[in-house]
mmCIF file of C-alpha atoms in Angstrom:
data_model
loop_
_atom_site.group_PDB
_atom_site.id
_atom_site.type_symbol
_atom_site.label_atom_id
_atom_site.label_comp_id
_atom_site.label_asym_id
_atom_site.label_seq_id
_atom_site.Cartn_x
_atom_site.Cartn_y
_atom_site.Cartn_z
ATOM 1 C CA UNK A 19 2.955 29.270 23.891
ATOM 2 C CA UNK A 20 1.872 25.825 24.020
ATOM 3 C CA UNK A 21 3.510 23.051 22.457
ATOM 4 C CA UNK A 22 1.245 20.061 21.185
ATOM 5 C CA UNK A 23 3.688 17.041 20.789
ATOM 6 C CA UNK A 24 2.206 14.352 18.319
ATOM 7 C CA UNK A 25 2.347 10.779 19.416
ATOM 8 C CA UNK A 26 3.546 9.022 16.746
ATOM 9 C CA UNK A 27 3.559 5.294 18.149
ATOM 10 C CA UNK A 28 -0.003 5.978 18.956
ATOM 11 C CA UNK A 29 -1.134 7.021 15.263
ATOM 12 C CA UNK A 30 0.662 4.382 14.092
ATOM 13 C CA UNK A 31 -1.349 2.118 16.166
ATOM 14 C CA UNK A 32 -4.569 3.589 15.117
ATOM 15 C CA UNK A 33 -3.680 3.631 11.468
ATOM 16 C CA UNK A 34 -2.853 -0.079 11.551
ATOM 17 C CA UNK A 35 -5.274 -1.295 13.900
ATOM 18 C CA UNK A 36 -7.623 -2.784 11.628
ATOM 19 C CA UNK A 37 -5.027 -2.760 8.686
ATOM 20 C CA UNK A 38 -4.052 -6.015 6.294
ATOM 21 C CA UNK A 39 -0.815 -5.411 4.681
ATOM 22 C CA UNK A 40 0.428 -7.292 1.362
ATOM 23 C CA UNK A 41 3.691 -7.020 -0.433
ATOM 24 C CA UNK A 42 3.635 -7.661 -4.200
ATOM 25 C CA UNK A 43 6.459 -8.330 -6.895
ATOM 26 C CA UNK A 44 4.700 -7.423 -10.000
ATOM 27 C CA UNK A 45 7.625 -5.834 -12.371
ATOM 28 C CA UNK A 46 4.805 -3.217 -14.516
ATOM 29 C CA UNK A 47 3.842 0.471 -14.152
ATOM 30 C CA UNK A 48 1.173 1.228 -11.502
ATOM 31 C CA UNK A 49 -1.816 2.061 -13.671
ATOM 32 C CA UNK A 50 -0.977 -1.280 -15.686
ATOM 33 C CA UNK A 51 -1.059 -3.321 -12.585
ATOM 34 C CA UNK A 52 -4.210 -1.420 -11.264
ATOM 35 C CA UNK A 53 -5.712 -1.669 -14.804
ATOM 36 C CA UNK A 54 -5.329 -5.746 -14.732
ATOM 37 C CA UNK A 55 -6.633 -6.146 -11.235
ATOM 38 C CA UNK A 56 -9.853 -3.779 -11.718
ATOM 39 C CA UNK A 57 -10.561 -5.746 -15.133
ATOM 40 C CA UNK A 58 -9.792 -9.115 -13.816
ATOM 41 C CA UNK A 59 -10.779 -8.859 -10.323
ATOM 42 C CA UNK A 60 -13.557 -6.817 -10.339
ATOM 43 C CA UNK A 61 -12.138 -4.001 -8.310
ATOM 44 C CA UNK A 62 -12.255 -0.431 -9.623
ATOM 45 C CA UNK A 63 -9.157 1.099 -8.151
ATOM 46 C CA UNK A 64 -8.752 4.770 -9.027
ATOM 47 C CA UNK A 65 -5.470 6.839 -8.940
ATOM 48 C CA UNK A 66 -5.862 9.274 -5.674
ATOM 49 C CA UNK A 67 -3.624 12.194 -5.906
ATOM 50 C CA UNK A 68 -4.929 13.516 -2.326
ATOM 51 C CA UNK A 69 -3.455 10.783 -0.301
ATOM 52 C CA UNK A 70 -0.055 10.476 -2.567
ATOM 53 C CA UNK A 71 2.872 10.002 -0.061
ATOM 54 C CA UNK A 72 5.612 12.786 -0.750
ATOM 55 C CA UNK A 73 8.980 11.895 0.716
ATOM 56 C CA UNK A 74 12.104 14.206 0.798
ATOM 57 C CA UNK A 75 15.192 12.124 0.488
ATOM 58 C CA UNK A 76 18.845 13.012 -0.499
ATOM 59 C CA UNK A 77 17.633 16.728 -0.991
ATOM 60 C CA UNK A 78 14.769 15.625 -3.779
ATOM 61 C CA UNK A 79 11.016 15.203 -3.709
ATOM 62 C CA UNK A 80 9.852 11.761 -4.239
ATOM 63 C CA UNK A 81 5.963 10.939 -4.936
ATOM 64 C CA UNK A 82 4.562 7.470 -4.315
ATOM 65 C CA UNK A 83 1.354 7.076 -5.742
ATOM 66 C CA UNK A 84 -1.408 5.209 -3.792
ATOM 67 C CA UNK A 85 -4.528 4.094 -5.960
ATOM 68 C CA UNK A 86 -7.891 3.831 -3.784
ATOM 69 C CA UNK A 87 -10.664 1.137 -3.829
ATOM 70 C CA UNK A 88 -13.868 2.109 -1.458
ATOM 71 C CA UNK A 89 -15.763 -1.195 -1.183
ATOM 72 C CA UNK A 90 -19.472 0.071 -1.808
ATOM 73 C CA UNK A 91 -22.041 -0.393 1.238
ATOM 74 C CA UNK A 92 -19.380 -1.119 3.763
ATOM 75 C CA UNK A 93 -16.090 0.508 5.560
ATOM 76 C CA UNK A 94 -13.896 -1.440 3.556
ATOM 77 C CA UNK A 95 -11.241 0.450 2.077
ATOM 78 C CA UNK A 96 -8.346 -1.297 0.001
ATOM 79 C CA UNK A 97 -5.051 1.027 -0.926
ATOM 80 C CA UNK A 98 -2.445 0.197 -3.409
ATOM 81 C CA UNK A 99 0.857 1.785 -3.019
ATOM 82 C CA UNK A 100 3.602 1.942 -5.463
ATOM 83 C CA UNK A 101 7.031 1.475 -3.595
ATOM 84 C CA UNK A 102 8.854 3.033 -5.744
ATOM 85 C CA UNK A 103 9.793 6.402 -7.394
ATOM 86 C CA UNK A 104 12.707 7.011 -9.614
ATOM 87 C CA UNK A 105 15.046 4.696 -7.848
ATOM 88 C CA UNK A 106 13.784 5.534 -4.275
ATOM 89 C CA UNK A 107 11.908 3.189 -2.255
ATOM 90 C CA UNK A 108 8.733 3.950 0.072
ATOM 91 C CA UNK A 109 9.504 1.255 2.380
ATOM 92 C CA UNK A 110 13.720 0.940 1.563
ATOM 93 C CA UNK A 111 13.526 -2.335 3.676
ATOM 94 C CA UNK A 112 11.402 -3.925 1.230
ATOM 95 C CA UNK A 113 12.967 -2.704 -2.234
ATOM 96 C CA UNK A 114 12.321 -6.073 -3.797
ATOM 97 C CA UNK A 115 8.337 -5.226 -3.358
ATOM 98 C CA UNK A 116 6.999 -3.594 -6.313
ATOM 99 C CA UNK A 117 3.967 -2.820 -4.876
ATOM 100 C CA UNK A 118 2.110 -2.616 -1.202
ATOM 101 C CA UNK A 119 -1.708 -3.560 -1.055
ATOM 102 C CA UNK A 120 -3.485 -2.064 2.107
ATOM 103 C CA UNK A 121 -6.944 -3.281 3.177
ATOM 104 C CA UNK A 122 -8.595 -1.160 6.139
ATOM 105 C CA UNK A 123 -11.959 -0.287 7.726
ATOM 106 C CA UNK A 124 -12.861 -3.956 8.508
ATOM 107 C CA UNK A 125 -10.858 -6.840 8.883
ATOM 108 C CA UNK A 126 -10.722 -9.333 6.101
ATOM 109 C CA UNK A 127 -11.454 -12.985 7.403
ATOM 110 C CA UNK A 128 -8.599 -15.333 6.995
ATOM 111 C CA UNK A 129 -10.379 -16.898 4.228
ATOM 112 C CA UNK A 130 -10.945 -13.745 2.567
ATOM 113 C CA UNK A 131 -7.383 -12.745 2.625
ATOM 114 C CA UNK A 132 -6.333 -16.259 1.207
ATOM 115 C CA UNK A 133 -8.627 -15.613 -1.557
ATOM 116 C CA UNK A 134 -7.306 -12.101 -2.226
ATOM 117 C CA UNK A 135 -3.871 -13.408 -2.143
ATOM 118 C CA UNK A 136 -4.244 -16.393 -4.433
ATOM 119 C CA UNK A 137 -6.617 -14.073 -6.923
ATOM 120 C CA UNK A 138 -3.592 -11.389 -7.213
ATOM 121 C CA UNK A 139 -1.097 -14.761 -7.750
ATOM 122 C CA UNK A 140 -3.313 -15.413 -10.986
ATOM 123 C CA UNK A 141 -2.413 -12.181 -12.446
ATOM 124 C CA UNK A 142 0.082 -12.624 -15.312
ATOM 125 C CA UNK A 143 2.382 -9.969 -14.123
ATOM 126 C CA UNK A 144 2.670 -11.223 -10.218
ATOM 127 C CA UNK A 145 5.687 -13.106 -9.470
ATOM 128 C CA UNK A 146 5.237 -12.902 -5.384
ATOM 129 C CA UNK A 147 2.258 -11.886 -2.662
ATOM 130 C CA UNK A 148 3.206 -11.876 0.743
ATOM 131 C CA UNK A 149 1.486 -10.991 3.982
ATOM 132 C CA UNK A 150 3.347 -8.447 5.670
ATOM 133 C CA UNK A 151 3.477 -8.387 9.545
ATOM 134 C CA UNK A 152 3.742 -4.587 11.250
ATOM 135 C CA UNK A 153 6.434 -5.819 13.247
ATOM 136 C CA UNK A 154 8.889 -6.420 10.118
ATOM 137 C CA UNK A 155 8.012 -2.954 8.585
ATOM 138 C CA UNK A 156 10.514 -0.039 10.078
ATOM 139 C CA UNK A 157 9.221 2.755 7.967
ATOM 140 C CA UNK A 158 5.545 2.202 8.724
ATOM 141 C CA UNK A 159 4.894 6.047 9.256
ATOM 142 C CA UNK A 160 5.700 6.344 5.184
ATOM 143 C CA UNK A 161 2.380 4.517 5.169
ATOM 144 C CA UNK A 162 0.034 6.798 6.605
ATOM 145 C CA UNK A 163 -1.469 9.480 4.239
#
């Protein structure tokens, strides 16, 4: 029987090749946060159960919801991850973050990225928005759907 080895590093590199990741502190429910983003910033985030991240920790199953917004007429996609489920974290090294915002498909320009960060900071529930570098993320594989 032939064994096929999955090259996780290559998979991670490919997934994050054209990605940008933001960490957000906003102590509200994910659906409330997505609603505020949609209403205030003109996005159309929709909960996508098919890309939800399942993790098994300490013999229990945890599910981290992901909201998705595909920008019409482009290859740009925005993903809003919930970083916490029932006391467990998708990225345990960033327990202080409530949400992770990932853009993929097209790189945002520095100006577009700064505009997005500034817009998010203006939302009433947002306390912090920070750009995250891939090197700081220990559990990147948890973000792949």
